[in-house]
Coordinates of C-alpha atoms in Angstrom, one line a residue:
X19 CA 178.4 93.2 95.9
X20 CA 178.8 94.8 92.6
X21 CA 177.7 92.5 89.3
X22 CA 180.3 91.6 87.1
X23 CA 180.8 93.4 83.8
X24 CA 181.6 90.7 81.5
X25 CA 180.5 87.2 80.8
X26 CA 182.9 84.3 82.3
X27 CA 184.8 82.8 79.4
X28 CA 184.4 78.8 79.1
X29 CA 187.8 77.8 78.7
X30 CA 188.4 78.1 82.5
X31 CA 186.5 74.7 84.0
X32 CA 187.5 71.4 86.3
X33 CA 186.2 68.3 85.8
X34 CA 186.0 65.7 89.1
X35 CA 185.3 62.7 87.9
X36 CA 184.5 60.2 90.5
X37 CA 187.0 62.1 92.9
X38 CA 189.7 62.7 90.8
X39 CA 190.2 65.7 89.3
X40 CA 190.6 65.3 85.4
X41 CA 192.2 68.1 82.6
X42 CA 189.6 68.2 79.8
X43 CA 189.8 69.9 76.3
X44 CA 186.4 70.2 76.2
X45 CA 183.2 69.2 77.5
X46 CA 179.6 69.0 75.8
X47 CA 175.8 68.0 76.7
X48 CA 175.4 70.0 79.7
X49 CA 171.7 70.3 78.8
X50 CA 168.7 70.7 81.1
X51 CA 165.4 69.5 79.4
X52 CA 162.0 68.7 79.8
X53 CA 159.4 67.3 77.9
X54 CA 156.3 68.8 77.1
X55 CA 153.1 66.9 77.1
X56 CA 150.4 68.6 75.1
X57 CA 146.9 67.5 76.2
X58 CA 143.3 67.5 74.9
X59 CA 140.2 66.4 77.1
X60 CA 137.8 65.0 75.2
X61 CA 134.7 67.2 76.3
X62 CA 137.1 70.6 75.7
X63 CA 135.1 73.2 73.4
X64 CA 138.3 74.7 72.4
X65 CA 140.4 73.7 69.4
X66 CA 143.4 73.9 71.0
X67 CA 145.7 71.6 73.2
X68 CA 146.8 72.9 76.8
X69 CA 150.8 72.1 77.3
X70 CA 152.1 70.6 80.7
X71 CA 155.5 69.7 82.1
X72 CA 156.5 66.3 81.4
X73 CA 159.1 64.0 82.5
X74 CA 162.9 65.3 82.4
X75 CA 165.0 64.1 79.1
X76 CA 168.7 63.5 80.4
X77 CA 171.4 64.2 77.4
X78 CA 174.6 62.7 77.3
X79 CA 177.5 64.4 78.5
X80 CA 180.9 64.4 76.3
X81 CA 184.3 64.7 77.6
X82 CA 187.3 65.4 75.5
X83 CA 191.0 65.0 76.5
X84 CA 194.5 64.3 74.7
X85 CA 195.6 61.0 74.4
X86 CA 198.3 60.2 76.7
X87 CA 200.7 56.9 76.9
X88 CA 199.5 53.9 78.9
X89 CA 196.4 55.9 79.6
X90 CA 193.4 53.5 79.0
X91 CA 191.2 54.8 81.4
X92 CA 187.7 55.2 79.2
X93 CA 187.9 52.1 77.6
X94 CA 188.8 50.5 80.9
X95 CA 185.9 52.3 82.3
X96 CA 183.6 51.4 79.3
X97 CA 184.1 47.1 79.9
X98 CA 183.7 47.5 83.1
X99 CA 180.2 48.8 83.0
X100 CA 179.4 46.0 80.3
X101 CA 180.1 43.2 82.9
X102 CA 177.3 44.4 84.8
X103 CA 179.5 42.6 87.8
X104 CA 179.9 45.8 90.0
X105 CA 177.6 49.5 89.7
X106 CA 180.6 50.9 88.5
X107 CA 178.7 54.0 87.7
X108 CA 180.3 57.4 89.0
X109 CA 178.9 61.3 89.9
X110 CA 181.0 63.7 87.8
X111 CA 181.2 67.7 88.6
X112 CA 181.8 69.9 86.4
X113 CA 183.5 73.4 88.1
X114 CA 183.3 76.7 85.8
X115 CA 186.2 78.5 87.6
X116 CA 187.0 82.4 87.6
X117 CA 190.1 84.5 87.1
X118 CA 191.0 83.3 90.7
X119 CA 190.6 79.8 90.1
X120 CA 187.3 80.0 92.2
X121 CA 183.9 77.9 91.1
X122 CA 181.0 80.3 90.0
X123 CA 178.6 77.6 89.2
X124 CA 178.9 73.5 89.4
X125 CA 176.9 71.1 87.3
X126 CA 176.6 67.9 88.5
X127 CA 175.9 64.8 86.7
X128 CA 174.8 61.5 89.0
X129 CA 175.2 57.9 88.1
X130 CA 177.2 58.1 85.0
X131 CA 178.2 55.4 82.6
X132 CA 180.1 55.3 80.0
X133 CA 177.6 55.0 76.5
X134 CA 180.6 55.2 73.8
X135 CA 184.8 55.9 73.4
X136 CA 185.9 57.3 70.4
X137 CA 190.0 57.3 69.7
X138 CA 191.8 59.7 68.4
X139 CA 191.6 60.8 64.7
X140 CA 194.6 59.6 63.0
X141 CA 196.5 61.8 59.7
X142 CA 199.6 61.3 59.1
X143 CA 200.5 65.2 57.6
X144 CA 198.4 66.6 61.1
X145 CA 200.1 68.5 63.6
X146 CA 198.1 68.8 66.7
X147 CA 197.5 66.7 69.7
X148 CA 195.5 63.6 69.6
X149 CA 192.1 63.9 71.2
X150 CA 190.0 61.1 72.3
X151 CA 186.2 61.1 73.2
X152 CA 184.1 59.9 76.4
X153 CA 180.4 60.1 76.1
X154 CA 178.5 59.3 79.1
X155 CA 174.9 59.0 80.2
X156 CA 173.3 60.2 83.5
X157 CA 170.3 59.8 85.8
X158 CA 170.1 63.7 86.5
X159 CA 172.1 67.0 85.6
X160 CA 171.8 69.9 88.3
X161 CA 173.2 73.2 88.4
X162 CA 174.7 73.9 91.8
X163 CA 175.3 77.9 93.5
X164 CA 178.7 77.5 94.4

């Protein structure tokens, strides 16, 4: 199989959210960390600290999309988590798709909750659509070989 010449661009994705399949302006936060730990043992002759894996750090994930009539879905989301009633926490792929519509590479974000909503900007000289904000926190971000 021959490699591909050029990098994919990252305006072709597809976001499942809990089984549905959401359109999204953008998405941000697909980070992968890991702390270091930096460690000294007391009888050491040398000066310096050795440095060792530590525990992963989990970012949260944003998720933009226009605003669209009776669509309450975040904020809906977002109380529903703060009743602590029901785990209403959800798995969310993201899909980086090719010029076939095909996935090259899934990340995949479990147990999901809603952290923070944030409307739309409102001006009333703008001229573009009106974009609101999902932020979410996970347990675990992995990137899948599709």
């Amino acid at each position: 199989m021959m490699a591909q010449e050029y990098p994919l661009p990252r305006f072709h994705f597809q976001v499942d959210w809990g089984g549905a399949k959401i359109s999204f302006t953008e998405v941000t936060g697909l980070i992968m960390e890991r702390e270091k730990i930096e460690y000294r043992h007391s009888d050491s002759r040398d000066f310096n600290k050795i440095a060792m894996p530590g525990l992963v750090k989990n970012n949260n994930i944003s998720l933009k999309r226009g605003k669209f009539e009776k669509d309450f879905d975040y904020n809906a989301w977002l109380e529903e988590v703060a009743n602590e009633r029901v785990d209403k926490r959800r798995d969310i792929i993201i899909r980086l798709l090719n010029e076939k519509h095909e996935p090259v590479a899934a990340w995949t974000a479990t147990r999901c909750f809603p952290v923070k909503v944030t409307a739309p900007d409102l001006k009333s000289d703008a001229n573009e659509a009106a974009i609101e904000t999902l932020e979410v926190a996970h347990e675990g971000l992995k990137l899948m070989k599709v």
